[in-house]
Amino acid sequence: MSAAPMLEIIDVTAGFGAVTVLHGVSMVVPAGSIAGVFGLNGAGKSVTMKTIGGVVPVRSGRVLLDGEDVTTLSPEQRVARGMGHVPQGRQVFPGLSVEDNLRLGAYTLRRRRRARYAASLERTYSQFPVLRERRHQLAGTMSGGQQASLSVARALINEPRLILVDEPSAGLSPVAQLELRAVLEVVRQTGVTMVLVEQNVAFGLSLVDTAHLLQTGRVVHSAPVASLDNDTLATHLGIGRVLAGATGSALLARKRGTS
Ligand SMILES: Nc1ncnc2c1ncn2[C@@H]1O[C@H](COP(=O)(O)OP(=O)(O)OP(=O)(O)O)[C@@H](O)[C@H]1O
Ligand SMILES: [Mg+2]
């Protein structure tokens, strides 16, 4: 077993043209943990995810995956080394069956270790029985919650070590959010490391181990959820969003260990 954190971002700067968006972002994500990234619109959450995935190049700083420097690797090379993506908006192929969506997701696995695909598909179906039941259904005809489950399962089928999940709860009904939460709990139990970006702070706090608060491209606060308090969240994320009952309750539940 490796002693290195699963992911380490060291003093990363990144931007577009003359604009610098990330001003030295650092983050350590221990293996098997869930790191939450929270911040207001435009704070740089998605750009941070994209520098981890290699979609946006870093201008300075480093990205380490399980101790290996992947800073200059392409997105495909990072996927081959065990990064998985659950993209914003879920991006399932609506006109394809559930199983074909999973097959496409398993592209890199089938290329590297073809024999493992059948086993990985079987494991995925046992983890998410609703996908087995609906394996011949067109993905676009499933509910939002089921599509969210499919998008997470599609990332897991490649057997990643780290998955990057950007705003998974967006646009989901409260019931569908519960469904998604159960799916992400399954991910936690399988020991896959996760970076989770969430606008829905209450939803995010109910899942993550550590919260990183991002403000205009800087991490202004990093702490285990158990040591976060409402004032800190309110200062960095805006009073209105945080004092909303749901966020406070989620925080309290995590501190009490009831969630
Ligand atoms: N491709 C791009 N070209 C130019 N600027 C960009 C690009 N992508 C993002 N930005 C800028 O970078 C900043 C951070 O964007 P980012 O998408 O990371 O925000 P975010 O924290 O994810 O916000 P949201 O909560 O709205 O998703 C914004 O000012 C945005 O306009
Ligand atoms: Mg975003």
PDB file of C-alpha atoms and ligand atoms in Angstrom:
ATOM      1  CA  MET A   1       0.000   0.000   0.000  1.00  0.00           C
ATOM      2  CA  SER A   2       1.210   3.427  -0.889  1.00  0.00           C
ATOM      3  CA  ALA A   3       1.735   6.025   1.828  1.00  0.00           C
ATOM      4  CA  ALA A   4       1.131   8.938  -0.530  1.00  0.00           C
ATOM      5  CA  PRO A   5      -2.219  10.731  -0.561  1.00  0.00           C
ATOM      6  CA  MET A   6      -4.384   9.643  -3.498  1.00  0.00           C
ATOM      7  CA  LEU A   7      -4.368  13.198  -4.798  1.00  0.00           C
ATOM      8  CA  GLU A   8      -2.229  16.181  -4.064  1.00  0.00           C
ATOM      9  CA  ILE A   9      -2.496  19.557  -5.759  1.00  0.00           C
ATOM     10  CA  ILE A  10       0.416  21.804  -4.962  1.00  0.00           C
ATOM     11  CA  ASP A  11       0.224  25.568  -5.485  1.00  0.00           C
ATOM     12  CA  VAL A  12      -1.614  25.298  -8.799  1.00  0.00           C
ATOM     13  CA  THR A  13      -2.193  28.368 -10.908  1.00  0.00           C
ATOM     14  CA  ALA A  14      -4.285  28.229 -14.067  1.00  0.00           C
ATOM     15  CA  GLY A  15      -6.250  30.554 -16.276  1.00  0.00           C
ATOM     16  CA  PHE A  16      -7.398  31.511 -19.731  1.00  0.00           C
ATOM     17  CA  GLY A  17      -5.535  34.030 -21.875  1.00  0.00           C
ATOM     18  CA  ALA A  18      -4.746  37.081 -19.798  1.00  0.00           C
ATOM     19  CA  VAL A  19      -7.020  35.956 -16.968  1.00  0.00           C
ATOM     20  CA  THR A  20      -5.683  33.999 -14.018  1.00  0.00           C
ATOM     21  CA  VAL A  21      -8.451  31.947 -12.395  1.00  0.00           C
ATOM     22  CA  LEU A  22      -6.586  29.786  -9.864  1.00  0.00           C
ATOM     23  CA  HIS A  23      -4.030  31.640  -7.741  1.00  0.00           C
ATOM     24  CA  GLY A  24      -2.065  28.876  -6.059  1.00  0.00           C
ATOM     25  CA  VAL A  25      -4.566  26.189  -5.072  1.00  0.00           C
ATOM     26  CA  SER A  26      -3.294  23.408  -2.816  1.00  0.00           C
ATOM     27  CA  MET A  27      -5.227  20.401  -1.586  1.00  0.00           C
ATOM     28  CA  VAL A  28      -4.399  17.011  -0.106  1.00  0.00           C
ATOM     29  CA  VAL A  29      -6.888  14.168  -0.525  1.00  0.00           C
ATOM     30  CA  PRO A  30      -6.075  11.017   1.478  1.00  0.00           C
ATOM     31  CA  ALA A  31      -6.819   7.658  -0.138  1.00  0.00           C
ATOM     32  CA  GLY A  32     -10.362   6.473   0.496  1.00  0.00           C
ATOM     33  CA  SER A  33     -11.656   9.871   1.574  1.00  0.00           C
ATOM     34  CA  ILE A  34     -14.160  12.279   0.064  1.00  0.00           C
ATOM     35  CA  ALA A  35     -12.974  15.847  -0.386  1.00  0.00           C
ATOM     36  CA  GLY A  36     -15.611  18.526  -0.886  1.00  0.00           C
ATOM     37  CA  VAL A  37     -14.926  21.701  -2.816  1.00  0.00           C
ATOM     38  CA  PHE A  38     -17.351  24.506  -2.076  1.00  0.00           C
ATOM     39  CA  GLY A  39     -17.523  28.109  -3.207  1.00  0.00           C
ATOM     40  CA  LEU A  40     -19.697  30.714  -4.820  1.00  0.00           C
ATOM     41  CA  ASN A  41     -20.389  30.826  -8.546  1.00  0.00           C
ATOM     42  CA  GLY A  42     -17.201  31.561 -10.437  1.00  0.00           C
ATOM     43  CA  ALA A  43     -14.911  30.745  -7.494  1.00  0.00           C
ATOM     44  CA  GLY A  44     -12.984  28.281  -9.661  1.00  0.00           C
ATOM     45  CA  LYS A  45     -14.425  24.944  -8.547  1.00  0.00           C
ATOM     46  CA  SER A  46     -14.876  23.516 -12.027  1.00  0.00           C
ATOM     47  CA  VAL A  47     -11.539  24.880 -13.202  1.00  0.00           C
ATOM     48  CA  THR A  48      -9.897  23.169 -10.214  1.00  0.00           C
ATOM     49  CA  MET A  49     -11.527  19.880 -11.272  1.00  0.00           C
ATOM     50  CA  LYS A  50     -10.386  20.440 -14.841  1.00  0.00           C
ATOM     51  CA  THR A  51      -6.773  20.983 -13.799  1.00  0.00           C
ATOM     52  CA  ILE A  52      -6.928  17.724 -11.833  1.00  0.00           C
ATOM     53  CA  GLY A  53      -8.358  15.941 -14.877  1.00  0.00           C
ATOM     54  CA  GLY A  54      -5.895  17.572 -17.248  1.00  0.00           C
ATOM     55  CA  VAL A  55      -8.530  19.364 -19.331  1.00  0.00           C
ATOM     56  CA  VAL A  56      -7.190  22.779 -18.313  1.00  0.00           C
ATOM     57  CA  PRO A  57      -3.367  22.940 -18.201  1.00  0.00           C
ATOM     58  CA  VAL A  58      -1.700  24.270 -15.079  1.00  0.00           C
ATOM     59  CA  ARG A  59       0.570  27.285 -15.484  1.00  0.00           C
ATOM     60  CA  SER A  60       2.565  26.508 -12.387  1.00  0.00           C
ATOM     61  CA  GLY A  61       2.338  24.026  -9.564  1.00  0.00           C
ATOM     62  CA  ARG A  62       1.916  20.272  -9.612  1.00  0.00           C
ATOM     63  CA  VAL A  63      -0.743  17.574  -9.596  1.00  0.00           C
ATOM     64  CA  LEU A  64       0.216  14.250  -7.990  1.00  0.00           C
ATOM     65  CA  LEU A  65      -1.881  11.101  -8.311  1.00  0.00           C
ATOM     66  CA  ASP A  66      -0.957   8.538  -5.668  1.00  0.00           C
ATOM     67  CA  GLY A  67       2.493  10.101  -5.484  1.00  0.00           C
ATOM     68  CA  GLU A  68       3.053  10.174  -9.239  1.00  0.00           C
ATOM     69  CA  ASP A  69       3.489  13.541 -10.923  1.00  0.00           C
ATOM     70  CA  VAL A  70       0.778  13.701 -13.611  1.00  0.00           C
ATOM     71  CA  THR A  71       0.979  17.468 -14.164  1.00  0.00           C
ATOM     72  CA  THR A  72       1.918  17.214 -17.837  1.00  0.00           C
ATOM     73  CA  LEU A  73      -0.107  14.114 -18.724  1.00  0.00           C
ATOM     74  CA  SER A  74      -3.109  14.248 -21.072  1.00  0.00           C
ATOM     75  CA  PRO A  75      -6.631  13.588 -19.767  1.00  0.00           C
ATOM     76  CA  GLU A  76      -6.534  10.131 -21.430  1.00  0.00           C
ATOM     77  CA  GLN A  77      -3.248   9.257 -19.735  1.00  0.00           C
ATOM     78  CA  ARG A  78      -4.703  10.284 -16.378  1.00  0.00           C
ATOM     79  CA  VAL A  79      -7.762   8.102 -16.984  1.00  0.00           C
ATOM     80  CA  ALA A  80      -5.460   5.207 -17.797  1.00  0.00           C
ATOM     81  CA  ARG A  81      -3.756   5.799 -14.433  1.00  0.00           C
ATOM     82  CA  GLY A  82      -7.016   5.583 -12.537  1.00  0.00           C
ATOM     83  CA  MET A  83      -8.898   8.882 -12.732  1.00  0.00           C
ATOM     84  CA  GLY A  84     -12.606   8.758 -13.439  1.00  0.00           C
ATOM     85  CA  HIS A  85     -15.075  11.525 -14.230  1.00  0.00           C
ATOM     86  CA  VAL A  86     -18.703  12.098 -13.473  1.00  0.00           C
ATOM     87  CA  PRO A  87     -19.178  15.154 -15.653  1.00  0.00           C
ATOM     88  CA  GLN A  88     -21.434  18.074 -14.866  1.00  0.00           C
ATOM     89  CA  GLY A  89     -24.897  17.447 -16.337  1.00  0.00           C
ATOM     90  CA  ARG A  90     -24.382  13.651 -16.137  1.00  0.00           C
ATOM     91  CA  GLN A  91     -23.947  13.309 -19.901  1.00  0.00           C
ATOM     92  CA  VAL A  92     -25.480   9.876 -20.299  1.00  0.00           C
ATOM     93  CA  PHE A  93     -26.237   8.903 -23.902  1.00  0.00           C
ATOM     94  CA  PRO A  94     -30.041   9.154 -23.909  1.00  0.00           C
ATOM     95  CA  GLY A  95     -30.579   7.070 -27.058  1.00  0.00           C
ATOM     96  CA  LEU A  96     -28.460   4.155 -25.838  1.00  0.00           C
ATOM     97  CA  SER A  97     -29.422   1.457 -23.376  1.00  0.00           C
ATOM     98  CA  VAL A  98     -28.120   1.459 -19.828  1.00  0.00           C
ATOM     99  CA  GLU A  99     -25.803  -1.423 -20.690  1.00  0.00           C
ATOM    100  CA  ASP A 100     -24.432   0.323 -23.775  1.00  0.00           C
ATOM    101  CA  ASN A 101     -23.742   3.416 -21.673  1.00  0.00           C
ATOM    102  CA  LEU A 102     -21.769   1.227 -19.264  1.00  0.00           C
ATOM    103  CA  ARG A 103     -19.948  -0.481 -22.148  1.00  0.00           C
ATOM    104  CA  LEU A 104     -18.840   2.889 -23.498  1.00  0.00           C
ATOM    105  CA  GLY A 105     -17.775   3.961 -20.019  1.00  0.00           C
ATOM    106  CA  ALA A 106     -15.682   0.816 -19.766  1.00  0.00           C
ATOM    107  CA  TYR A 107     -13.791   1.694 -22.930  1.00  0.00           C
ATOM    108  CA  THR A 108     -10.406   2.010 -21.236  1.00  0.00           C
ATOM    109  CA  LEU A 109     -10.959  -1.106 -19.128  1.00  0.00           C
ATOM    110  CA  ARG A 110     -11.945  -3.170 -22.167  1.00  0.00           C
ATOM    111  CA  ARG A 111      -8.854  -1.968 -23.976  1.00  0.00           C
ATOM    112  CA  ARG A 112      -6.431  -2.671 -21.150  1.00  0.00           C
ATOM    113  CA  ARG A 113      -7.942  -5.696 -19.435  1.00  0.00           C
ATOM    114  CA  ARG A 114     -10.705  -7.042 -21.631  1.00  0.00           C
ATOM    115  CA  ALA A 115     -11.292 -10.083 -19.448  1.00  0.00           C
ATOM    116  CA  ARG A 116     -12.130  -7.887 -16.481  1.00  0.00           C
ATOM    117  CA  TYR A 117     -15.028  -6.142 -18.194  1.00  0.00           C
ATOM    118  CA  ALA A 118     -17.559  -8.925 -17.540  1.00  0.00           C
ATOM    119  CA  ALA A 119     -16.592  -9.070 -13.864  1.00  0.00           C
ATOM    120  CA  SER A 120     -16.700  -5.298 -13.533  1.00  0.00           C
ATOM    121  CA  LEU A 121     -20.140  -5.125 -15.186  1.00  0.00           C
ATOM    122  CA  GLU A 122     -21.409  -7.832 -12.851  1.00  0.00           C
ATOM    123  CA  ARG A 123     -20.047  -6.004  -9.806  1.00  0.00           C
ATOM    124  CA  THR A 124     -21.649  -2.763 -10.976  1.00  0.00           C
ATOM    125  CA  TYR A 125     -25.012  -4.483 -11.376  1.00  0.00           C
ATOM    126  CA  SER A 126     -24.782  -5.920  -7.871  1.00  0.00           C
ATOM    127  CA  GLN A 127     -23.902  -2.500  -6.459  1.00  0.00           C
ATOM    128  CA  PHE A 128     -26.711  -0.780  -8.349  1.00  0.00           C
ATOM    129  CA  PRO A 129     -29.538  -3.302  -8.822  1.00  0.00           C
ATOM    130  CA  VAL A 130     -31.782  -0.724 -10.488  1.00  0.00           C
ATOM    131  CA  LEU A 131     -29.328  -0.604 -13.394  1.00  0.00           C
ATOM    132  CA  ARG A 132     -29.487  -4.375 -13.812  1.00  0.00           C
ATOM    133  CA  GLU A 133     -33.280  -4.258 -13.856  1.00  0.00           C
ATOM    134  CA  ARG A 134     -33.187  -1.548 -16.474  1.00  0.00           C
ATOM    135  CA  ARG A 135     -30.181  -2.644 -18.459  1.00  0.00           C
ATOM    136  CA  HIS A 136     -32.098  -2.742 -21.763  1.00  0.00           C
ATOM    137  CA  GLN A 137     -33.933   0.535 -21.146  1.00  0.00           C
ATOM    138  CA  LEU A 138     -32.882   3.648 -23.053  1.00  0.00           C
ATOM    139  CA  ALA A 139     -30.989   5.869 -20.611  1.00  0.00           C
ATOM    140  CA  GLY A 140     -32.931   8.965 -21.700  1.00  0.00           C
ATOM    141  CA  THR A 141     -36.209   7.424 -20.541  1.00  0.00           C
ATOM    142  CA  MET A 142     -35.025   6.909 -16.948  1.00  0.00           C
ATOM    143  CA  SER A 143     -35.669   9.329 -14.078  1.00  0.00           C
ATOM    144  CA  GLY A 144     -33.126  11.989 -13.194  1.00  0.00           C
ATOM    145  CA  GLY A 145     -32.015  10.033 -10.134  1.00  0.00           C
ATOM    146  CA  GLN A 146     -31.531   6.870 -12.141  1.00  0.00           C
ATOM    147  CA  GLN A 147     -29.542   8.754 -14.761  1.00  0.00           C
ATOM    148  CA  ALA A 148     -27.373  10.170 -11.980  1.00  0.00           C
ATOM    149  CA  SER A 149     -26.779   6.623 -10.726  1.00  0.00           C
ATOM    150  CA  LEU A 150     -25.852   5.564 -14.240  1.00  0.00           C
ATOM    151  CA  SER A 151     -23.361   8.408 -14.648  1.00  0.00           C
ATOM    152  CA  VAL A 152     -21.630   7.426 -11.396  1.00  0.00           C
ATOM    153  CA  ALA A 153     -21.694   3.715 -12.262  1.00  0.00           C
ATOM    154  CA  ARG A 154     -20.273   4.474 -15.689  1.00  0.00           C
ATOM    155  CA  ALA A 155     -17.268   6.143 -14.055  1.00  0.00           C
ATOM    156  CA  LEU A 156     -16.804   3.287 -11.576  1.00  0.00           C
ATOM    157  CA  ILE A 157     -16.864   0.522 -14.161  1.00  0.00           C
ATOM    158  CA  ASN A 158     -13.311   1.410 -15.222  1.00  0.00           C
ATOM    159  CA  GLU A 159     -12.189   0.621 -11.678  1.00  0.00           C
ATOM    160  CA  PRO A 160     -10.772   4.109 -11.015  1.00  0.00           C
ATOM    161  CA  ARG A 161      -8.827   4.983  -7.877  1.00  0.00           C
ATOM    162  CA  LEU A 162     -10.091   8.565  -7.869  1.00  0.00           C
ATOM    163  CA  ILE A 163     -13.308  10.009  -9.225  1.00  0.00           C
ATOM    164  CA  LEU A 164     -14.056  13.663  -9.871  1.00  0.00           C
ATOM    165  CA  VAL A 165     -17.723  14.482  -9.421  1.00  0.00           C
ATOM    166  CA  ASP A 166     -18.871  17.970 -10.443  1.00  0.00           C
ATOM    167  CA  GLU A 167     -22.268  19.156  -9.165  1.00  0.00           C
ATOM    168  CA  PRO A 168     -24.044  15.790  -9.258  1.00  0.00           C
ATOM    169  CA  SER A 169     -27.169  16.988  -7.419  1.00  0.00           C
ATOM    170  CA  ALA A 170     -27.882  19.878  -9.790  1.00  0.00           C
ATOM    171  CA  GLY A 171     -31.384  19.763 -11.201  1.00  0.00           C
ATOM    172  CA  LEU A 172     -32.450  16.733  -9.168  1.00  0.00           C
ATOM    173  CA  SER A 173     -35.662  16.600  -7.143  1.00  0.00           C
ATOM    174  CA  PRO A 174     -35.308  15.996  -3.388  1.00  0.00           C
ATOM    175  CA  VAL A 175     -36.220  12.332  -3.888  1.00  0.00           C
ATOM    176  CA  ALA A 176     -33.693  11.937  -6.701  1.00  0.00           C
ATOM    177  CA  GLN A 177     -31.073  13.603  -4.479  1.00  0.00           C
ATOM    178  CA  LEU A 178     -31.646  10.905  -1.866  1.00  0.00           C
ATOM    179  CA  GLU A 179     -31.156   8.283  -4.560  1.00  0.00           C
ATOM    180  CA  LEU A 180     -27.904   9.952  -5.643  1.00  0.00           C
ATOM    181  CA  ARG A 181     -26.720  10.208  -2.062  1.00  0.00           C
ATOM    182  CA  ALA A 182     -27.201   6.458  -1.617  1.00  0.00           C
ATOM    183  CA  VAL A 183     -25.161   5.852  -4.764  1.00  0.00           C
ATOM    184  CA  LEU A 184     -22.322   8.076  -3.552  1.00  0.00           C
ATOM    185  CA  GLU A 185     -22.402   6.246  -0.217  1.00  0.00           C
ATOM    186  CA  VAL A 186     -21.813   3.018  -2.148  1.00  0.00           C
ATOM    187  CA  VAL A 187     -18.801   4.669  -3.753  1.00  0.00           C
ATOM    188  CA  ARG A 188     -17.495   5.623  -0.331  1.00  0.00           C
ATOM    189  CA  GLN A 189     -17.870   2.057   0.891  1.00  0.00           C
ATOM    190  CA  THR A 190     -15.928   0.676  -2.056  1.00  0.00           C
ATOM    191  CA  GLY A 191     -12.993   2.845  -0.963  1.00  0.00           C
ATOM    192  CA  VAL A 192     -12.732   4.878  -4.159  1.00  0.00           C
ATOM    193  CA  THR A 193     -11.359   8.338  -3.391  1.00  0.00           C
ATOM    194  CA  MET A 194     -13.606  11.200  -4.464  1.00  0.00           C
ATOM    195  CA  VAL A 195     -13.433  14.922  -5.079  1.00  0.00           C
ATOM    196  CA  LEU A 196     -16.960  16.325  -4.937  1.00  0.00           C
ATOM    197  CA  VAL A 197     -17.942  19.806  -6.072  1.00  0.00           C
ATOM    198  CA  GLU A 198     -21.363  20.891  -4.869  1.00  0.00           C
ATOM    199  CA  GLN A 199     -23.456  24.055  -5.048  1.00  0.00           C
ATOM    200  CA  ASN A 200     -25.822  22.329  -2.676  1.00  0.00           C
ATOM    201  CA  VAL A 201     -23.702  22.744   0.438  1.00  0.00           C
ATOM    202  CA  ALA A 202     -26.075  20.743   2.649  1.00  0.00           C
ATOM    203  CA  PHE A 203     -25.952  17.802   0.254  1.00  0.00           C
ATOM    204  CA  GLY A 204     -22.161  18.015   0.019  1.00  0.00           C
ATOM    205  CA  LEU A 205     -21.599  18.319   3.772  1.00  0.00           C
ATOM    206  CA  SER A 206     -23.670  15.191   4.339  1.00  0.00           C
ATOM    207  CA  LEU A 207     -21.077  13.189   2.385  1.00  0.00           C
ATOM    208  CA  VAL A 208     -17.597  14.693   2.500  1.00  0.00           C
ATOM    209  CA  ASP A 209     -14.826  14.058   5.036  1.00  0.00           C
ATOM    210  CA  THR A 210     -12.985  17.305   4.391  1.00  0.00           C
ATOM    211  CA  ALA A 211     -14.227  20.619   3.059  1.00  0.00           C
ATOM    212  CA  HIS A 212     -12.121  22.992   0.988  1.00  0.00           C
ATOM    213  CA  LEU A 213     -13.643  26.448   0.690  1.00  0.00           C
ATOM    214  CA  LEU A 214     -12.681  28.261  -2.467  1.00  0.00           C
ATOM    215  CA  GLN A 215     -12.930  32.012  -2.972  1.00  0.00           C
ATOM    216  CA  THR A 216     -11.858  33.729  -6.197  1.00  0.00           C
ATOM    217  CA  GLY A 217      -9.357  31.026  -7.061  1.00  0.00           C
ATOM    218  CA  ARG A 218      -7.877  30.582  -3.589  1.00  0.00           C
ATOM    219  CA  VAL A 219      -8.482  27.957  -0.924  1.00  0.00           C
ATOM    220  CA  VAL A 220      -9.408  30.132   2.039  1.00  0.00           C
ATOM    221  CA  HIS A 221     -10.217  27.311   4.444  1.00  0.00           C
ATOM    222  CA  SER A 222      -9.618  23.544   4.558  1.00  0.00           C
ATOM    223  CA  ALA A 223     -10.920  21.472   7.442  1.00  0.00           C
ATOM    224  CA  PRO A 224     -12.412  18.133   8.387  1.00  0.00           C
ATOM    225  CA  VAL A 225     -16.187  18.446   8.402  1.00  0.00           C
ATOM    226  CA  ALA A 226     -16.305  17.715  12.124  1.00  0.00           C
ATOM    227  CA  SER A 227     -14.345  20.872  12.888  1.00  0.00           C
ATOM    228  CA  LEU A 228     -16.288  23.209  10.587  1.00  0.00           C
ATOM    229  CA  ASP A 229     -18.664  25.703  12.064  1.00  0.00           C
ATOM    230  CA  ASN A 230     -21.496  27.748  10.653  1.00  0.00           C
ATOM    231  CA  ASP A 231     -19.627  31.045  11.036  1.00  0.00           C
ATOM    232  CA  THR A 232     -16.710  29.864   8.914  1.00  0.00           C
ATOM    233  CA  LEU A 233     -19.071  28.609   6.236  1.00  0.00           C
ATOM    234  CA  ALA A 234     -21.105  31.802   6.356  1.00  0.00           C
ATOM    235  CA  THR A 235     -18.002  33.982   6.039  1.00  0.00           C
ATOM    236  CA  HIS A 236     -16.719  32.179   2.964  1.00  0.00           C
ATOM    237  CA  LEU A 237     -19.851  30.955   1.234  1.00  0.00           C
ATOM    238  CA  GLY A 238     -22.338  33.725   1.909  1.00  0.00           C
ATOM    239  CA  ILE A 239     -24.647  34.066   4.857  1.00  0.00           C
ATOM    240  CA  GLY A 240     -27.879  33.281   3.056  1.00  0.00           C
ATOM    241  CA  ARG A 241     -26.846  29.904   1.729  1.00  0.00           C
ATOM    242  CA  VAL A 242     -25.326  28.704   4.946  1.00  0.00           C
ATOM    243  CA  LEU A 243     -27.847  29.775   7.508  1.00  0.00           C
ATOM    244  CA  ALA A 244     -30.502  28.035   5.473  1.00  0.00           C
ATOM    245  CA  GLY A 245     -31.683  25.314   7.830  1.00  0.00           C
ATOM    246  CA  ALA A 246     -30.566  22.432   5.670  1.00  0.00           C
ATOM    247  CA  THR A 247     -26.879  23.345   5.787  1.00  0.00           C
ATOM    248  CA  GLY A 248     -26.860  23.787   9.547  1.00  0.00           C
ATOM    249  CA  SER A 249     -28.651  20.469  10.040  1.00  0.00           C
ATOM    250  CA  ALA A 250     -26.278  18.633   7.721  1.00  0.00           C
ATOM    251  CA  LEU A 251     -23.310  20.018   9.643  1.00  0.00           C
ATOM    252  CA  LEU A 252     -24.840  19.096  12.975  1.00  0.00           C
ATOM    253  CA  ALA A 253     -25.634  15.588  11.780  1.00  0.00           C
ATOM    254  CA  ARG A 254     -22.022  15.075  10.658  1.00  0.00           C
ATOM    255  CA  LYS A 255     -20.646  16.373  13.959  1.00  0.00           C
ATOM    256  CA  ARG A 256     -22.891  13.997  15.860  1.00  0.00           C
ATOM    257  CA  GLY A 257     -21.900  11.185  13.533  1.00  0.00           C
ATOM    258  CA  THR A 258     -25.527  10.535  12.676  1.00  0.00           C
ATOM    259  CA  SER A 259     -25.052  10.934   8.955  1.00  0.00           C
TER     260      SER A 259
HETATM  261  N1  LIG B   1     -13.057  28.277 -20.806  1.00  0.00           N
HETATM  262  C1  LIG B   1     -12.986  29.419 -20.107  1.00  0.00           C
HETATM  263  N2  LIG B   1     -12.530  30.547 -20.684  1.00  0.00           N
HETATM  264  C2  LIG B   1     -12.442  31.707 -19.974  1.00  0.00           C
HETATM  265  N3  LIG B   1     -12.775  31.829 -18.680  1.00  0.00           N
HETATM  266  C3  LIG B   1     -13.253  30.741 -18.060  1.00  0.00           C
HETATM  267  C4  LIG B   1     -13.371  29.481 -18.724  1.00  0.00           C
HETATM  268  N4  LIG B   1     -13.858  28.572 -17.842  1.00  0.00           N
HETATM  269  C5  LIG B   1     -14.029  29.239 -16.687  1.00  0.00           C
HETATM  270  N5  LIG B   1     -13.652  30.529 -16.802  1.00  0.00           N
HETATM  271  C6  LIG B   1     -13.702  31.536 -15.743  1.00  0.00           C
HETATM  272  O1  LIG B   1     -13.060  31.033 -14.598  1.00  0.00           O
HETATM  273  C7  LIG B   1     -13.743  31.439 -13.412  1.00  0.00           C
HETATM  274  C8  LIG B   1     -14.060  30.218 -12.578  1.00  0.00           C
HETATM  275  O2  LIG B   1     -14.953  29.381 -13.306  1.00  0.00           O
HETATM  276  P1  LIG B   1     -15.455  27.985 -12.750  1.00  0.00           P
HETATM  277  O3  LIG B   1     -16.233  27.361 -13.868  1.00  0.00           O
HETATM  278  O4  LIG B   1     -14.354  27.219 -12.183  1.00  0.00           O
HETATM  279  O5  LIG B   1     -16.439  28.447 -11.595  1.00  0.00           O
HETATM  280  P2  LIG B   1     -17.235  27.543 -10.582  1.00  0.00           P
HETATM  281  O6  LIG B   1     -16.701  27.791  -9.224  1.00  0.00           O
HETATM  282  O7  LIG B   1     -17.260  26.156 -11.072  1.00  0.00           O
HETATM  283  O8  LIG B   1     -18.682  28.217 -10.668  1.00  0.00           O
HETATM  284  P3  LIG B   1     -20.152  27.551 -10.792  1.00  0.00           P
HETATM  285  O9  LIG B   1     -20.579  27.349  -9.377  1.00  0.00           O
HETATM  286  O10 LIG B   1     -20.944  28.636 -11.457  1.00  0.00           O
HETATM  287  O11 LIG B   1     -20.053  26.290 -11.585  1.00  0.00           O
HETATM  288  C9  LIG B   1     -14.968  32.198 -13.879  1.00  0.00           C
HETATM  289  O12 LIG B   1     -14.682  33.574 -13.778  1.00  0.00           O
HETATM  290  C10 LIG B   1     -15.123  31.802 -15.311  1.00  0.00           C
HETATM  291  O13 LIG B   1     -15.700  32.834 -16.068  1.00  0.00           O
HETATM  292 MG    MG B   2     -18.738  24.857 -11.906  1.00  0.00          MG
END
